[in-house]
Coordinates of C-alpha atoms and ligand atoms in Angstrom, one line a residue:
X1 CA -10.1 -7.0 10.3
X2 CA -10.4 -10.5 11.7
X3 CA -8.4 -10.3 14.2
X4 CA -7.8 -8.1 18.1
X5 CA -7.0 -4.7 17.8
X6 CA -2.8 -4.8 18.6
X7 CA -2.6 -2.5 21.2
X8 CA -0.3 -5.3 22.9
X9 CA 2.9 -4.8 20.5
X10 CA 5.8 -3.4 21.4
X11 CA 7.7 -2.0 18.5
X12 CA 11.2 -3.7 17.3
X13 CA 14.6 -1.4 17.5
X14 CA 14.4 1.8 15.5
X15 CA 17.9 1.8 15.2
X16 CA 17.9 1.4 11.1
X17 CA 16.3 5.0 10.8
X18 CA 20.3 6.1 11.2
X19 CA 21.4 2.9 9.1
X20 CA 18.6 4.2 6.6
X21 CA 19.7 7.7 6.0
X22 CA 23.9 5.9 5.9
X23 CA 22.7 4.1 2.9
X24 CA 21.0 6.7 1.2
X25 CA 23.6 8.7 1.5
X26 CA 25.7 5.9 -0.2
X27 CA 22.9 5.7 -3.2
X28 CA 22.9 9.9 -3.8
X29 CA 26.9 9.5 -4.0
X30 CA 27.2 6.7 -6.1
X31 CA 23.9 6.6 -8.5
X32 CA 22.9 10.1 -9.0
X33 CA 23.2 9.7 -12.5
X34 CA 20.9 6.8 -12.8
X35 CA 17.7 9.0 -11.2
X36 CA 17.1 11.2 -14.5
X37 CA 19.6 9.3 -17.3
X38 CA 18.2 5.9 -16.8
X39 CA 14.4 6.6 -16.3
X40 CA 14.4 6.5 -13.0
X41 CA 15.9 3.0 -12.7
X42 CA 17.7 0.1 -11.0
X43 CA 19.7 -2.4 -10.4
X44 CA 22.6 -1.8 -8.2
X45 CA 22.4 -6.0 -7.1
X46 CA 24.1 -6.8 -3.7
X47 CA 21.3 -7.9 -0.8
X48 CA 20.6 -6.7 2.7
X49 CA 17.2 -8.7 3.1
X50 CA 15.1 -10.3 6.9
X51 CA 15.2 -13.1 4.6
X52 CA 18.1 -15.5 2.7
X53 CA 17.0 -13.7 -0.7
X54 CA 19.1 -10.7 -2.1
X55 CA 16.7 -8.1 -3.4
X56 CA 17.0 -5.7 -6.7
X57 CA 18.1 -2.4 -5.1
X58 CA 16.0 0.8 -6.6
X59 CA 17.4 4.1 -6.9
X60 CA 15.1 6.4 -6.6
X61 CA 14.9 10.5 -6.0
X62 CA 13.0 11.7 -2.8
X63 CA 10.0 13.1 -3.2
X64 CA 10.5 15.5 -0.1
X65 CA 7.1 17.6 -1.1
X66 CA 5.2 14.4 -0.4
X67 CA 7.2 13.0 2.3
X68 CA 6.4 13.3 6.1
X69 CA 9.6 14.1 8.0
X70 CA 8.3 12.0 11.1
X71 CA 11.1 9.1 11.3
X72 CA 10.6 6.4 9.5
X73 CA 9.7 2.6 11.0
X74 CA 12.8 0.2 10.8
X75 CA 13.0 -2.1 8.1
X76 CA 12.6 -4.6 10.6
X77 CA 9.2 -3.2 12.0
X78 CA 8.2 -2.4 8.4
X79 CA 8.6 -6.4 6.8
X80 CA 8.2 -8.2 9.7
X81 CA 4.7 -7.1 11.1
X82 CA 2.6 -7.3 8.4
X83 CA -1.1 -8.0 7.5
X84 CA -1.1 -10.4 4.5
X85 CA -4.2 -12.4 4.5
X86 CA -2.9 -14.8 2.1
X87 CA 0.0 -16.2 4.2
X88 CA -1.5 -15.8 7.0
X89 CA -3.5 -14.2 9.9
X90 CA -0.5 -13.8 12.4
X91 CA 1.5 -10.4 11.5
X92 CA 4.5 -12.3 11.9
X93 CA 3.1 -14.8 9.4
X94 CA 3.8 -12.3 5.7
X95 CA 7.3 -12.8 6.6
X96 CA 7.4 -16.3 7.4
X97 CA 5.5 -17.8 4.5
X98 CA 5.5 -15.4 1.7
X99 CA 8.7 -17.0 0.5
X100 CA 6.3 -18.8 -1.8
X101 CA 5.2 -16.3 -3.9
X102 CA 7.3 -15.9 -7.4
X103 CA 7.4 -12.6 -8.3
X104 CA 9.3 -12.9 -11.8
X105 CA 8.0 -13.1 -14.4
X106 CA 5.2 -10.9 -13.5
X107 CA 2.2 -8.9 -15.3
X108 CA -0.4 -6.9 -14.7
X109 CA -3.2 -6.8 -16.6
X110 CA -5.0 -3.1 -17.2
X111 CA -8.2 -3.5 -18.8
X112 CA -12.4 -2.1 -19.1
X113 CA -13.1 1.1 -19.6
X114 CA -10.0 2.3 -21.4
X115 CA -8.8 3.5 -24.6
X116 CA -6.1 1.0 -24.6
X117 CA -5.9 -1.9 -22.5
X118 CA -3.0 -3.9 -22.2
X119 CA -0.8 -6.1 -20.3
X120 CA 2.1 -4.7 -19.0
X121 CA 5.3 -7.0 -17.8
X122 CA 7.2 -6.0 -14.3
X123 CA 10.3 -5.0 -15.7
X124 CA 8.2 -2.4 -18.0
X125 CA 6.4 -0.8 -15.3
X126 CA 9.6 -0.1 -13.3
X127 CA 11.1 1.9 -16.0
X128 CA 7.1 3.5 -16.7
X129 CA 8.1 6.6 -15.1
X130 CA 11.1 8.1 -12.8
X131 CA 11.0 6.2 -9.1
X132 CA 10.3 8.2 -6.2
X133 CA 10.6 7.6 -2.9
X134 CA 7.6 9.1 -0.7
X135 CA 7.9 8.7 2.9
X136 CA 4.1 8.1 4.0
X137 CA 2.4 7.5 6.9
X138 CA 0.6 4.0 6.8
X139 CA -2.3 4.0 9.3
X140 CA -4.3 0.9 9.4
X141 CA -7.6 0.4 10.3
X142 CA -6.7 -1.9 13.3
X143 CA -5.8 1.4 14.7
X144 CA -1.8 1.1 14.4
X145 CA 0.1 3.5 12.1
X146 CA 4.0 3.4 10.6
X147 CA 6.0 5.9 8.9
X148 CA 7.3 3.6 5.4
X149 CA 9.7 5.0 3.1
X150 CA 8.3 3.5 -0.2
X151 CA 9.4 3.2 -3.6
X152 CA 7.3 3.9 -7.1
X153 CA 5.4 6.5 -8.6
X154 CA 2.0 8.2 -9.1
X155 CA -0.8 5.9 -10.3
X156 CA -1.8 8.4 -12.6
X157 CA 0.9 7.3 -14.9
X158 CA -0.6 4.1 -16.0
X159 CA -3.9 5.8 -16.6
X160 CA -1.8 7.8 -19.1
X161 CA -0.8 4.7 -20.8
X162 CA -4.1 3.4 -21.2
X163 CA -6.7 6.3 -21.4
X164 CA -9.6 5.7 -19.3
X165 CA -13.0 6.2 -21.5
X166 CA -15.4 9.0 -20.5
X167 CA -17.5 6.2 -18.9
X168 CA -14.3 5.0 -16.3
X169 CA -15.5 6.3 -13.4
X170 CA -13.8 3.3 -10.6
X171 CA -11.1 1.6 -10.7
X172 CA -10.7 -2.3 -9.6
X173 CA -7.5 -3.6 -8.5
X174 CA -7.0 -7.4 -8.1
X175 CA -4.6 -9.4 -6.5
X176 CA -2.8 -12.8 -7.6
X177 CA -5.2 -15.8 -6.9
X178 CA -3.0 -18.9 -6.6
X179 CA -3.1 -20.9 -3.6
X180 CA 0.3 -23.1 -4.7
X181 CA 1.6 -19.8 -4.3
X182 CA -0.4 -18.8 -1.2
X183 CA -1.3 -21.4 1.0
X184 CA -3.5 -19.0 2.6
X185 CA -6.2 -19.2 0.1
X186 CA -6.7 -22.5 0.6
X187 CA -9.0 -21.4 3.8
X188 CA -12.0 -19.3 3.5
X189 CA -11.2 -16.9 5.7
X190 CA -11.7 -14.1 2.8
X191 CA -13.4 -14.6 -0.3
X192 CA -10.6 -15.0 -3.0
X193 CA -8.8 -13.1 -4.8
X194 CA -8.3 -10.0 -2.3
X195 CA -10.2 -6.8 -4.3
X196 CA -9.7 -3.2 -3.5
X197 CA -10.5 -0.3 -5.5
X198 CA -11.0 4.0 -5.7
X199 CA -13.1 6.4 -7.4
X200 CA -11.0 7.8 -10.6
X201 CA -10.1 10.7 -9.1
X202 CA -8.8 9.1 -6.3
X203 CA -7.2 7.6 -8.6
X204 CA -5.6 9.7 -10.3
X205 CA -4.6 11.9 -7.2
X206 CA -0.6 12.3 -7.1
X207 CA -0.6 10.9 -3.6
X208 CA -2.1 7.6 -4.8
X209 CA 1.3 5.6 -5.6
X210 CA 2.0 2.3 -7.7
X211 CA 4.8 1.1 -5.2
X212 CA 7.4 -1.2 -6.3
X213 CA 9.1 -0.8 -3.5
X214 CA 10.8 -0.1 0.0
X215 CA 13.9 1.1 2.0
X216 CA 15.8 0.9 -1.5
X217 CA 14.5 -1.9 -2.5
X218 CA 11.9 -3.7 -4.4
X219 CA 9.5 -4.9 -2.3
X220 CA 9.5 -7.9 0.0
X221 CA 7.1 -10.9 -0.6
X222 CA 5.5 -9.8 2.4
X223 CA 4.5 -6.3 1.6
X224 CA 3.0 -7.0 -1.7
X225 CA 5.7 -7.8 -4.4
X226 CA 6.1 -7.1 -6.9
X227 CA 3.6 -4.2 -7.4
X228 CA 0.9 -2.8 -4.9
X229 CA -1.2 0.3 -4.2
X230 CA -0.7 3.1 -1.2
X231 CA -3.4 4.9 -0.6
X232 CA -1.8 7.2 2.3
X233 CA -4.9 9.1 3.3
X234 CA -6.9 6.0 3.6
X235 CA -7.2 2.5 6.2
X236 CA -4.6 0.8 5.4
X237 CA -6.7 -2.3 4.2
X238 CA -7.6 0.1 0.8
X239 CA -3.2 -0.6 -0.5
X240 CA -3.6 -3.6 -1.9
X241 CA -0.7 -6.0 -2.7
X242 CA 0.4 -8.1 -5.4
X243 CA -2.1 -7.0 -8.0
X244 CA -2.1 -8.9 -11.4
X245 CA -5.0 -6.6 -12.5
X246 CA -6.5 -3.4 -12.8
X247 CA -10.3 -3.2 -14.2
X248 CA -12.1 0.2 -15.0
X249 CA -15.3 0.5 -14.7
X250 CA -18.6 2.7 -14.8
X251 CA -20.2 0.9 -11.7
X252 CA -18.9 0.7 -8.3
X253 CA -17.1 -2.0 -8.1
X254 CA -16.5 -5.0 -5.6
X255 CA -14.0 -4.9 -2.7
X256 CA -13.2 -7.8 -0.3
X257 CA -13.4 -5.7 2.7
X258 CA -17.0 -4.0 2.3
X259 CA -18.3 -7.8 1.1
X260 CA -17.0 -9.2 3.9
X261 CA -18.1 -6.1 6.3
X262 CA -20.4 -3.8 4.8
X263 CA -21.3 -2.5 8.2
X264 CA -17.7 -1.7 9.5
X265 CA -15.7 -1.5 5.9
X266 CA -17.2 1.1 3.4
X267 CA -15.9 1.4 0.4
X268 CA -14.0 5.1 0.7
X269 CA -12.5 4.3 4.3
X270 CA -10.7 7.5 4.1
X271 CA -9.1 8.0 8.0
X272 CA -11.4 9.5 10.3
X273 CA -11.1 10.0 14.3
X274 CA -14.5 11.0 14.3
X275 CA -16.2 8.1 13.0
X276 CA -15.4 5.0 15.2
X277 CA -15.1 1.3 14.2
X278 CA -18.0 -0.6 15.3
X279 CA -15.4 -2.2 17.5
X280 CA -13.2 -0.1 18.6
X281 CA -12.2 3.9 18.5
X282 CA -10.4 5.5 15.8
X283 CA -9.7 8.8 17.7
X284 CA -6.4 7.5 18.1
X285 CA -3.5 5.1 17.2
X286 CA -0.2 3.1 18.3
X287 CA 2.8 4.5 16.3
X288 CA 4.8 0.5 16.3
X289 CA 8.2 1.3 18.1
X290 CA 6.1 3.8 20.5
X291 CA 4.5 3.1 23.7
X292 CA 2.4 6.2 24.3
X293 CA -0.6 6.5 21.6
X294 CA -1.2 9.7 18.9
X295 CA -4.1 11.3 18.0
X296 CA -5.2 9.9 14.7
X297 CA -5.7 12.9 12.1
X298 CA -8.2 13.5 9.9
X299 CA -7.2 11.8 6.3
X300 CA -4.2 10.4 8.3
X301 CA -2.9 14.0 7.7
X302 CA -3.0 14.3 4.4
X303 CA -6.3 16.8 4.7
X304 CA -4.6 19.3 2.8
X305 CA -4.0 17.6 -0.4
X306 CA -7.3 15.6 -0.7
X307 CA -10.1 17.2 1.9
X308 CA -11.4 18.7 -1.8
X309 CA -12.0 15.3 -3.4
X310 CA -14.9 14.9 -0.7
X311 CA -16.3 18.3 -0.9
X312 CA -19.9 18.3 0.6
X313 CA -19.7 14.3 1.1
X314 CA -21.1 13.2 4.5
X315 CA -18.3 11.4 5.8
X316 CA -20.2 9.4 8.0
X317 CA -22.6 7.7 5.7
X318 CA -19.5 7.5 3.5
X319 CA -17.3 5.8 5.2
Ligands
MTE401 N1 -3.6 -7.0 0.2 C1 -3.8 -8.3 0.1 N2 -3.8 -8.8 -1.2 N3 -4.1 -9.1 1.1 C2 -4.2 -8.6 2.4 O1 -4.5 -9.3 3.3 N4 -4.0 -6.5 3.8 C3 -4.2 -5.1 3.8 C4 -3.3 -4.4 2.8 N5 -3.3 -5.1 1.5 C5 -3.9 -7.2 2.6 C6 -3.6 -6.4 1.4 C7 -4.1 -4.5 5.1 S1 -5.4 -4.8 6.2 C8 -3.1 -3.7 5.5 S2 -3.0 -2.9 7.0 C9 -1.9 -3.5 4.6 O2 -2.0 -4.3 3.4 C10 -0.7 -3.9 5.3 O3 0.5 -3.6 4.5 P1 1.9 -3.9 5.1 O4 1.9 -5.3 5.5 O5 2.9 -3.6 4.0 O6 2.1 -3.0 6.3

């Protein structure tokens, strides 16, 4: 990234873990119903927010097979320090300026290599498929990690909708270029708009998650509202936020990070102790809220479910 490794931060409370579980004890109680009879959807209103706004509360059914039991970050920790490129290259900054970003109406385009491409509006994609939340560990390549209770489901569902051809073998993701919207843009700090993307069967892996939201909620500005990727295995530079578009294609395609820094951002950037940044070690990694540092694992842990996809890849070259 562009900025010093944060091995200065000391973490915020991590009180809300216990005011977490309170509230989600309140949602099983009182919405239950709602997880399999409504689709999987929403809408309970109310607000609990860092921020004026009240948010859309999700309901959503835990996803305990793909969940890390680790405690998850506070809310605070989890919207307050943030990498969000186009409000900002401060952490703090997401939070303070992403007020700007309108996240209704919203659509996401899904087009290239598919059967049938379409545009698809917000309100559609959270009723796509039944929410889920997934506690995942987010490690980023700045070597600092969080556990985040998110809220969507598998990416694999939209490629259901439209069908990938035989020829899609990437997928693009792109997020919103506006720069009324975020000021950020307006400096060339990062070739505009921000550009991630995967391999199809990365892709369509049932870790890979369309996330709509957080902690019960859709998402804040600041973590990518209305509708970003988690990659959980990968740097967390590859979970791109606010996309408007999703492009398959048969050729490798563009992302901001390995433009900007082919030599210390490949393309796959799956986690790896063993291969270092140029600039500084991955071996390990600053939990936020902790003081003393973990051993980063391989795939950020999640070796077991995706190790295969790599299969006599040399991680190295490929990273
Ligand atoms: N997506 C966009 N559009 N712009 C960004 O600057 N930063 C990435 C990723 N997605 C970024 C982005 C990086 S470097 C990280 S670590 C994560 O978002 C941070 O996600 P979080 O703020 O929700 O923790």
């Amino acid at each position: 990234m562009l900025i010093k490794k944060p091995d200065d931060v000391l973490g915020s409370e991590i009180t809300s873990r216990e005011h977490f579980m309170n509230r989600r004890r309140f949602l099983a109680g009182t919405t239950i119903a709602g997880v399999g009879g409504l689709a999987g959807a929403y809408l309970l209103g109310g607000s609990r927010s860092s921020s004026a706004e009240s948010k859309q509360k999700l309901v959503a059914a835990k996803r305990a097979d793909f969940s890390v039991t680790e405690p998850p970050n506070s809310y605070k920790d989890v919207t307050t320090y943030n990498n969000f490129y186009e409000f900002g290259l401060g952490k703090d900054q997401p939070a303070e300026n992403a007020h700007t970003l309108k996240t209704r109406p919203w659509t996401v385009r899904i087009e290239g290599e598919v059967q049938k491409p379409r545009t698809i509006g917000i309100e559609e994609l959270l009723k796509l498929a039944p929410l889920e939340e997934r506690v995942y560990r987010f490690r980023c390549v700045e070597a600092w990690s969080m556990v985040v209770p998110w809220i969507g489901y598998s990416f694999s569902e939209l490629l259901k909708l439209v069908q990938p051809t035989a020829k899609a073998k990437f997928v693009q993701l792109v997020t919103l270029k506006d720069s009324s919207q975020m000021p950020g843009q307006k400096s060339w700090v990062l070739d505009w708009p921000y550009l991630e993307g995967l391999r199809i069967d990365e892709a369509m892996h049932p870790l890979t998650l369309l996330c709509l939201g957080l902690y019960g909620e859709v998402l804040p500005n600041q973590n990518g509202a209305p509708v970003r990727l988690i990659v959980p295995w990968k740097y967390g530079f590859k979970s791109i936020k606010s996309v408007v578009a999703i492009r398959f294609t048969e050729e490798l395609p563009t992302t901001t990070w390995a433009k900007q820094g082919p030599s210390e951002y490949g393309f796959y950037a799956n986690v790896n102790p063993e291969v270092d940044h140029p600039r500084w070690s991955q071996a390990s990694e600053r939990r936020i809220g902790e003081l003393r540092r973990r051993k980063t694992l391989p795939f950020n842990g999640y070796a077991d479910q995706v190790a295969k996809l790599y299969q006599g890849m040399d991680l190295r070259r490929f990273y």
